[in-house]
PDB file of C-alpha atoms in Angstrom:
ATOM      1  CA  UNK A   1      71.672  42.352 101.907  1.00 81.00           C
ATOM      2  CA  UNK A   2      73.747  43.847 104.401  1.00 91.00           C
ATOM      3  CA  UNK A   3      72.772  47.957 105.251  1.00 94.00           C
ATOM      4  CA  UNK A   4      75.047  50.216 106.917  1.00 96.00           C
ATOM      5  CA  UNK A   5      73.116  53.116 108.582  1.00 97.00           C
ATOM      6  CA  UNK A   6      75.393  55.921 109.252  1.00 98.00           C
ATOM      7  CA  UNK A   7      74.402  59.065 111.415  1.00 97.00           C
ATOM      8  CA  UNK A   8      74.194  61.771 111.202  1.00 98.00           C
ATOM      9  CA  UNK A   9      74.176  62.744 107.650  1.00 98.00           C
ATOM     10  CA  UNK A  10      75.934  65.899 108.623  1.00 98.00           C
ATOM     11  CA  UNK A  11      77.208  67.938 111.379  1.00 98.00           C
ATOM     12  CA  UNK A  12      79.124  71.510 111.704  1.00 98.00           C
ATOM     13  CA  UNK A  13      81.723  71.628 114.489  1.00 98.00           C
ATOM     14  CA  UNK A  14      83.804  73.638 116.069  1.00 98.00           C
ATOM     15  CA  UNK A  15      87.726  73.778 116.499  1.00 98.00           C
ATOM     16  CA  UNK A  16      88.853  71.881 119.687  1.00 98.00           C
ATOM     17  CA  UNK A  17      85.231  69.818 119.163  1.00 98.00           C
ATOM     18  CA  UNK A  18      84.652  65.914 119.980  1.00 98.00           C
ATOM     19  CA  UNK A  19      82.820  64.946 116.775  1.00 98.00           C
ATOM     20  CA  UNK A  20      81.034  61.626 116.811  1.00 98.00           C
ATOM     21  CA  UNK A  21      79.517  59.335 113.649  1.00 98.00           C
ATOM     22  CA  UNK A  22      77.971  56.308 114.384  1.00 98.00           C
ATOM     23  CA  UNK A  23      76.913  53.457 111.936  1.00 98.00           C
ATOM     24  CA  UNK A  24      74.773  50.528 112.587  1.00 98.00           C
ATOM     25  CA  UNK A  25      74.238  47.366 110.404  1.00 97.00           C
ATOM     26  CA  UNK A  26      71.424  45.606 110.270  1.00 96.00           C
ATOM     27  CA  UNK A  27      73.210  42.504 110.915  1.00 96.00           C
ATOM     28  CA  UNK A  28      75.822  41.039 113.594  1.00 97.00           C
ATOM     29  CA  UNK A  29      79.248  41.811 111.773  1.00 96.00           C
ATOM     30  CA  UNK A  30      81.458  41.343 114.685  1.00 94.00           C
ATOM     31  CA  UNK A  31      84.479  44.019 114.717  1.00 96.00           C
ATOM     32  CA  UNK A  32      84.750  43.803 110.570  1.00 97.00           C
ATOM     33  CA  UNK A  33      84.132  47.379 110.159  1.00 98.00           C
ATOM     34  CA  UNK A  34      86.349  49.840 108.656  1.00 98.00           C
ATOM     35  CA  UNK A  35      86.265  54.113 108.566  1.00 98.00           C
ATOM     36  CA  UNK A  36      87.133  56.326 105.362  1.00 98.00           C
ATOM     37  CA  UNK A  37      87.419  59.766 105.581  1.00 98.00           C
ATOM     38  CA  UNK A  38      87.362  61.731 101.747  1.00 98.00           C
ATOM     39  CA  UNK A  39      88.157  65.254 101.428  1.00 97.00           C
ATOM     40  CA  UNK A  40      86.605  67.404  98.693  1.00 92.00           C
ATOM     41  CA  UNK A  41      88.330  66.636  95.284  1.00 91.00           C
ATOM     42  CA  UNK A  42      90.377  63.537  96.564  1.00 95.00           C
ATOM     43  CA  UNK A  43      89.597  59.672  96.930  1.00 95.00           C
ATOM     44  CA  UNK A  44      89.288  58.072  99.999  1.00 98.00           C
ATOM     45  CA  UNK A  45      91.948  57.264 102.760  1.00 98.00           C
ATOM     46  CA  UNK A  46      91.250  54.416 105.216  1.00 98.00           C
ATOM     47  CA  UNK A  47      91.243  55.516 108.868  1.00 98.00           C
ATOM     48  CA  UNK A  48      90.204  53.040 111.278  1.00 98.00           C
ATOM     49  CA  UNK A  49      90.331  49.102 110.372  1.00 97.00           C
ATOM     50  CA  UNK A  50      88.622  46.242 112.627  1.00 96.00           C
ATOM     51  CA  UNK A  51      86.757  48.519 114.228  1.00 97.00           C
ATOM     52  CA  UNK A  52      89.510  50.281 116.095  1.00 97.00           C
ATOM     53  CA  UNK A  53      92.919  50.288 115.254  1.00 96.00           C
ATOM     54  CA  UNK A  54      94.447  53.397 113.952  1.00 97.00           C
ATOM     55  CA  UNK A  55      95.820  53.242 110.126  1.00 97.00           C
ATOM     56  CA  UNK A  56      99.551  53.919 110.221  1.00 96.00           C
ATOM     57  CA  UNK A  57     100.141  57.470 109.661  1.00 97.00           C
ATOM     58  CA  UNK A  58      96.774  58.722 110.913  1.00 98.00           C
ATOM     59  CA  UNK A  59      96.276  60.959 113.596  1.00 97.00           C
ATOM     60  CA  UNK A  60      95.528  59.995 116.736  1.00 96.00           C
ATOM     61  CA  UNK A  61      92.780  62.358 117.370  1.00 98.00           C
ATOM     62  CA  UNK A  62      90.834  59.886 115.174  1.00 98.00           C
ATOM     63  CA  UNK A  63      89.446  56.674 117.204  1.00 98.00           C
ATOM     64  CA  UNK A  64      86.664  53.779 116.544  1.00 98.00           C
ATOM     65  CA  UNK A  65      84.904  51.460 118.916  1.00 98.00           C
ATOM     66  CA  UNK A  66      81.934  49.112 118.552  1.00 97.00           C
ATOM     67  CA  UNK A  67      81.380  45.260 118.197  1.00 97.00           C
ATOM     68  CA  UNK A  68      78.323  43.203 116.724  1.00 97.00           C
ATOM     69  CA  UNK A  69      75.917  45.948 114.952  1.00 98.00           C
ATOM     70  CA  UNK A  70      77.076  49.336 116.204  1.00 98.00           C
ATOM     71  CA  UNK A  71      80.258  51.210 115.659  1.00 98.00           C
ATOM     72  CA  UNK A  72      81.406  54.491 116.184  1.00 98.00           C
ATOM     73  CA  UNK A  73      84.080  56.596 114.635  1.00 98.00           C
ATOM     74  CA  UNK A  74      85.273  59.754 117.615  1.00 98.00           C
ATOM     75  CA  UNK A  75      87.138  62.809 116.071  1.00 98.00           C
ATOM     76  CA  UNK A  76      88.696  64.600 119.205  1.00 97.00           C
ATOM     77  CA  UNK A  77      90.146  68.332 119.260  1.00 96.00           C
ATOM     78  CA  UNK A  78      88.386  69.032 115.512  1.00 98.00           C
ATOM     79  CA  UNK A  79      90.924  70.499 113.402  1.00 98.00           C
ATOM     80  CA  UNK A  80      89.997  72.357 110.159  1.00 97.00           C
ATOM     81  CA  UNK A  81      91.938  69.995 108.046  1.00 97.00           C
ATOM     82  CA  UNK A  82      89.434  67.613 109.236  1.00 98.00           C
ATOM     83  CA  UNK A  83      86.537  68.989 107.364  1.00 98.00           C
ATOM     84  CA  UNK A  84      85.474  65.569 104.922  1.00 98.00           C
ATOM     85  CA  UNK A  85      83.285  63.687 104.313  1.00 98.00           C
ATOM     86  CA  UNK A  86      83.875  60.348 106.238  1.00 98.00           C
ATOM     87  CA  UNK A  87      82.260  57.162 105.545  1.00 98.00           C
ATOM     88  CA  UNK A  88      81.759  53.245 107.440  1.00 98.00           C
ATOM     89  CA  UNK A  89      82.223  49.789 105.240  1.00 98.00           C
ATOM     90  CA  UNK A  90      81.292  46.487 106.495  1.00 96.00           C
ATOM     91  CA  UNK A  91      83.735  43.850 105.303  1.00 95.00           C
ATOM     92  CA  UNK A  92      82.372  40.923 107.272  1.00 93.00           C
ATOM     93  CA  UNK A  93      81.373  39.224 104.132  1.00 89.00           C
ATOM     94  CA  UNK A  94      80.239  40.160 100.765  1.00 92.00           C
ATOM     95  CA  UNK A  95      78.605  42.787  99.882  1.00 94.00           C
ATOM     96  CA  UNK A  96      81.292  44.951 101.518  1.00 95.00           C
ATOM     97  CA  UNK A  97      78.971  47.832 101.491  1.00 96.00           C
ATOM     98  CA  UNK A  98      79.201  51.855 102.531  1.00 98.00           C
ATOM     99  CA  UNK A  99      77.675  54.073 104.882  1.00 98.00           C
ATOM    100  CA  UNK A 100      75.860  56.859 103.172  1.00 98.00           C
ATOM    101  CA  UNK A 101      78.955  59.282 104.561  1.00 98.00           C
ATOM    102  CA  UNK A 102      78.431  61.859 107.222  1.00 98.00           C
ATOM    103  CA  UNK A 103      79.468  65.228 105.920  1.00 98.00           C
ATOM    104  CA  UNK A 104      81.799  67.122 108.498  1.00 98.00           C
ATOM    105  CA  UNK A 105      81.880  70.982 108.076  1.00 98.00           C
ATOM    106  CA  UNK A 106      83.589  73.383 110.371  1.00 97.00           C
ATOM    107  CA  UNK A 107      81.626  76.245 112.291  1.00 95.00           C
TER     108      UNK A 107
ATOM    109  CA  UNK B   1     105.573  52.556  97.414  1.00 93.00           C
ATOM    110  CA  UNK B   2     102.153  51.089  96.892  1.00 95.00           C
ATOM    111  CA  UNK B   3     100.669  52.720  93.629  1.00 97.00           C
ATOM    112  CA  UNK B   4      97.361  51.565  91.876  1.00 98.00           C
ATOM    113  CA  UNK B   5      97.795  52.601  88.596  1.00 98.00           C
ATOM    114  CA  UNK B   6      94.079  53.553  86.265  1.00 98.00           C
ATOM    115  CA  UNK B   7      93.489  53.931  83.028  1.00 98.00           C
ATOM    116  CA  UNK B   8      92.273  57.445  81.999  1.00 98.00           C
ATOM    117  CA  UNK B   9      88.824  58.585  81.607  1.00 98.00           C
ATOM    118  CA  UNK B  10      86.229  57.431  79.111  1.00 98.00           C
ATOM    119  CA  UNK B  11      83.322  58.745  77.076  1.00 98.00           C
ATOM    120  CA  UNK B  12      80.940  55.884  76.827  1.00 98.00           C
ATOM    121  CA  UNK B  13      77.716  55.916  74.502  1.00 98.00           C
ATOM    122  CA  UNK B  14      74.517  54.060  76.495  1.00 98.00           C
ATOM    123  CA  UNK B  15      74.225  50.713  75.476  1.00 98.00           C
ATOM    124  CA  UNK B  16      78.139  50.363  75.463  1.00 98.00           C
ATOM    125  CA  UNK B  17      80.510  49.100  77.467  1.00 98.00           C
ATOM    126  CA  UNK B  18      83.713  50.388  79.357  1.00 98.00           C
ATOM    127  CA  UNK B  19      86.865  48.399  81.112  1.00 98.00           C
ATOM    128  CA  UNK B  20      88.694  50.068  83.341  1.00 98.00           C
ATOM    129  CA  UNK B  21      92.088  48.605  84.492  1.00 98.00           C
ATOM    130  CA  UNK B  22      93.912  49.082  87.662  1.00 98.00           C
ATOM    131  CA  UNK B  23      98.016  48.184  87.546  1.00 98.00           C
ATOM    132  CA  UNK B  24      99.337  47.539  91.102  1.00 98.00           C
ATOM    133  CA  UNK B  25     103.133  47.751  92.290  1.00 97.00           C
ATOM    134  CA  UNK B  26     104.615  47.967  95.439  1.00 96.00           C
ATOM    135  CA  UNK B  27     102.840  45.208  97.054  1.00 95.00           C
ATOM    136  CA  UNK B  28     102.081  41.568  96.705  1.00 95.00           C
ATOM    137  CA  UNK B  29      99.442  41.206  94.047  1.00 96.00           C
ATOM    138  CA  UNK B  30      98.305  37.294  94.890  1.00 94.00           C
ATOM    139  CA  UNK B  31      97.879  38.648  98.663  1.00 95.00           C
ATOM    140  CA  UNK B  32      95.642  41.278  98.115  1.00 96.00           C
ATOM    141  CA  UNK B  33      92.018  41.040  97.453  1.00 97.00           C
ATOM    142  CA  UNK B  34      90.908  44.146  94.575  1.00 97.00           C
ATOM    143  CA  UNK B  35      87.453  45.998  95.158  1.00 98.00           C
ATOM    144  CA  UNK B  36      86.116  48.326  92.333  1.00 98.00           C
ATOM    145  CA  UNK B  37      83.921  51.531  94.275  1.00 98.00           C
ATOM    146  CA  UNK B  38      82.319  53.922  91.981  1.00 98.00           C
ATOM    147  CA  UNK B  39      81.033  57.022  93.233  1.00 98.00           C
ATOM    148  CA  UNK B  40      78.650  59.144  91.077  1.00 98.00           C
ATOM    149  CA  UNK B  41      79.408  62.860  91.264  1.00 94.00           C
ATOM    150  CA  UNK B  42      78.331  64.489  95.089  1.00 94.00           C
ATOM    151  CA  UNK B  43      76.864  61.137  96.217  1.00 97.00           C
ATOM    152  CA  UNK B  44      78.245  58.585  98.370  1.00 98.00           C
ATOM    153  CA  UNK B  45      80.793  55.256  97.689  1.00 98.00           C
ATOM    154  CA  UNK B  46      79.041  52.565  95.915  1.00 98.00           C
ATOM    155  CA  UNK B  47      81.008  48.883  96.402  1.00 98.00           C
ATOM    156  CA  UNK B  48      80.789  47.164  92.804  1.00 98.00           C
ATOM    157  CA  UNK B  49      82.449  43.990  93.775  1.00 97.00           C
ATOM    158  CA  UNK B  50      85.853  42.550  94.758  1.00 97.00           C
ATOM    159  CA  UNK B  51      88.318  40.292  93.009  1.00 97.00           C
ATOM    160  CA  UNK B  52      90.611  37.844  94.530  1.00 96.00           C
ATOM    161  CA  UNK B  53      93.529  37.432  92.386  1.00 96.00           C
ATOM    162  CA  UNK B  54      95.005  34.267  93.841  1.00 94.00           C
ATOM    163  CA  UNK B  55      91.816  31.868  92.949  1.00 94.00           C
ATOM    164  CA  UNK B  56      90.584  34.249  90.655  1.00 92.00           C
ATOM    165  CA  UNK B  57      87.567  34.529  92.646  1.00 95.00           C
ATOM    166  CA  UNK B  58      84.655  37.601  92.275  1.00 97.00           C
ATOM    167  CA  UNK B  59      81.671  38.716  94.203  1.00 96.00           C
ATOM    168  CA  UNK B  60      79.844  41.211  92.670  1.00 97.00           C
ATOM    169  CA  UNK B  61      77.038  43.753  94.471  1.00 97.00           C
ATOM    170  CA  UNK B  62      73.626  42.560  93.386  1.00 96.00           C
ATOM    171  CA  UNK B  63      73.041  45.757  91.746  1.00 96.00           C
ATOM    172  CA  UNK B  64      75.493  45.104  89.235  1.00 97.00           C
ATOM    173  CA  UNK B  65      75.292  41.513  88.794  1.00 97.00           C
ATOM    174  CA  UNK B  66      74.805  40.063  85.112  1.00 97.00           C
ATOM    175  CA  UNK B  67      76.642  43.959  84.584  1.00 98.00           C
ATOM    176  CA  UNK B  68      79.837  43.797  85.935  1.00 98.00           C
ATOM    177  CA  UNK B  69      82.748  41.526  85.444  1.00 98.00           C
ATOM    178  CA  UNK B  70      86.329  42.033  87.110  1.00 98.00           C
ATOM    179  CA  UNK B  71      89.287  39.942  86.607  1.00 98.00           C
ATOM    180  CA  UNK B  72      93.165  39.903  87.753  1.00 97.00           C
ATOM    181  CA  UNK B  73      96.007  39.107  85.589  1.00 97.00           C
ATOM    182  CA  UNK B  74      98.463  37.496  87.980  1.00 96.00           C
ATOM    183  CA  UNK B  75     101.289  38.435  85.086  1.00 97.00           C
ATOM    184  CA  UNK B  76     100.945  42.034  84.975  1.00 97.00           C
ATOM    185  CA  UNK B  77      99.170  42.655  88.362  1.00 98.00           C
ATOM    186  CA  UNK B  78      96.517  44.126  87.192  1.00 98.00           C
ATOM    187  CA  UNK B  79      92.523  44.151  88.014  1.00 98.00           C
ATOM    188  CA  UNK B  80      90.095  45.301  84.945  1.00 98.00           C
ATOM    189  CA  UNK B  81      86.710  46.134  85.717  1.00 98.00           C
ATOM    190  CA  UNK B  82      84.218  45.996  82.673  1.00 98.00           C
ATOM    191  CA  UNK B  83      80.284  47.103  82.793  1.00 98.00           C
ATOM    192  CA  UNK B  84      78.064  46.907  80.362  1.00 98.00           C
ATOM    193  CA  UNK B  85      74.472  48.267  78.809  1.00 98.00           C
ATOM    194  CA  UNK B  86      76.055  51.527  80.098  1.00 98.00           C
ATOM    195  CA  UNK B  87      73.526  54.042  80.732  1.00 98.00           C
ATOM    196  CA  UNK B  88      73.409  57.742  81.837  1.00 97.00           C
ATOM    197  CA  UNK B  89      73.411  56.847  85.579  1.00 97.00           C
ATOM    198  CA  UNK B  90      76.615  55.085  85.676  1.00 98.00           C
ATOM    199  CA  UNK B  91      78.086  58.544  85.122  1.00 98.00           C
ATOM    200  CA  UNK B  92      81.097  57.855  87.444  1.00 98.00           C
ATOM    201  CA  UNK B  93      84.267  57.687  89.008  1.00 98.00           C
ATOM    202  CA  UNK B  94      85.573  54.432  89.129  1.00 98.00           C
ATOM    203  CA  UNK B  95      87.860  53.486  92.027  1.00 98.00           C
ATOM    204  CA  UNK B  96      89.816  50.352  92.466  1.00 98.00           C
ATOM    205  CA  UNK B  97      90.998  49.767  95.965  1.00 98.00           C
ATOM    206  CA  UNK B  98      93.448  46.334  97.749  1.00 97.00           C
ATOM    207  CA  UNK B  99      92.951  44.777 100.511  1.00 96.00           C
ATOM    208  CA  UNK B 100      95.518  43.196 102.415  1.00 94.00           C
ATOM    209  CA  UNK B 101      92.980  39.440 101.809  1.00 86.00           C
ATOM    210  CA  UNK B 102      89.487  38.394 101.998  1.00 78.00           C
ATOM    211  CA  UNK B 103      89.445  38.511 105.774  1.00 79.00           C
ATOM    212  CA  UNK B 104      91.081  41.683 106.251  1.00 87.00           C
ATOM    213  CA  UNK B 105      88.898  43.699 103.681  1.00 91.00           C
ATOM    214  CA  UNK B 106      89.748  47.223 104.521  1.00 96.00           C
ATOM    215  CA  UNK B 107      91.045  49.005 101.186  1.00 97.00           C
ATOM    216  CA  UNK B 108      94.657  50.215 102.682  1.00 97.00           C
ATOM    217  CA  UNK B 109      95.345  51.602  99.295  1.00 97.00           C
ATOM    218  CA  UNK B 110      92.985  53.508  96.604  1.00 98.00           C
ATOM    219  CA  UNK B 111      93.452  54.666  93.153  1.00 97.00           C
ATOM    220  CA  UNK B 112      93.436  57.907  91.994  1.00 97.00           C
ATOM    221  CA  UNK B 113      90.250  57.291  89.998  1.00 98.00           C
ATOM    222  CA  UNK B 114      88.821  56.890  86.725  1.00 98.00           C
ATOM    223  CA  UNK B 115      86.025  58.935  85.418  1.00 98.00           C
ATOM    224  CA  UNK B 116      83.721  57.516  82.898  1.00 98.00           C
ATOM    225  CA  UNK B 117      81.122  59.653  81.439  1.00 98.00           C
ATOM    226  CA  UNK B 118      77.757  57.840  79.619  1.00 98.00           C
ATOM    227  CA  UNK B 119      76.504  60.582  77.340  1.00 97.00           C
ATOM    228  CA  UNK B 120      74.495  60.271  73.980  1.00 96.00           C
TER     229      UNK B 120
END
């Protein structure tokens, strides 16, 4: 099966911070990769789709990149309402499967 | 406005079985594909499988296969997920999430949840 391998697990930043996650399938899935991010308490709200387009209505400080087996997901100018947990999903074909989540706390 | 609609938490005995059921309004239910996600209490998202209403079409994870079943009833627009021989560590929340198709399989739009608790 398909494996997403998100990194880090976790990482504490700073206001005004460039936070970056990165998430790497074992497997060539082109641009078919999509970013959640999941406060505490709430469900999940999609971010990023096909790698890098923006979700209508997210911010802007939020960007993806990556093509094939690595992706990244960029969080520029770290705000506190930013502190999630944010997670990658292939959905090249089935199994769509998860990241494990990187866990984004504020300094 | 897009709403997914669940039905409200369960209390499951192991060895049973639960369906959860996911109403959707506010978009075209024969264009979207539905995914059921489950995530068990501080751990990560867990895709079950996906159902494509239009064909009636499912893929399920291999984890829950011979488990799991999900269907779509094109009359009422909803998805039902049902899993069975329930046991302690399907202790859950239950999303169901659309896509816009099989293609594009983002999930644009989640549901609020469903937790099902497998307790003796």
């Amino acid at each position: 099966d398909l494996q997403m391998t998100q990194s880090p697990s976790s990482v504490s930043a700073s206001v005004g911070d460039r936070v970056t996650i990165t998430c790497r399938a074992n497997q060539d899935i082109n641009n078919y990769v999509a970013w959640y991010q999941q406060k505490p308490g709430n469900g999940p709200e999609l971010l990023i789709y096909a790698s890098s387009p923006v979700q209508s209505g997210v911010s802007s400080r939020f960007s993806g990149s990556g093509s094939g087996t690595d992706f990244t997901l960029t969080i520029s100018n770290f705000q506190p309402e930013d502190v999630a947990t944010y997670y990658c999903q292939n959905y090249n074909t089935p199994p769509w499967t998860f990241g494990q989540g990187t866990k984004v706390e504020i300094k | 406005q897009v709403q997914l609609e669940q039905s409200g938490a369960e209390v499951k005995k192991p060895g049973s079985s639960v369906t959860v059921s996911c109403k959707a309004s506010g978009v075209s239910f024969t264009s979207s594909v539905f995914s059921w996600v489950r995530q068990v209490p501080g751990q990560g998202l867990e895709w079950m499988g996906r159902v494509i209403p239009i064909v009636g079409v499912t893929n399920y994870a291999q984890k829950f296969q011979g488990r799991v079943t999900m269907t779509a009833d094109k009359s009422t627009s909803t998805t039902y997920m049902t899993l069975s021989s329930l046991r302690s560590e399907d202790t859950a929340i239950y999303y169901c999430a659309r896509a816009p198709g099989s293609a594009r399989g983002y999930s644009d739009y989640w549901g609020l949840g469903t937790l099902v608790t497998v307790s003796s």
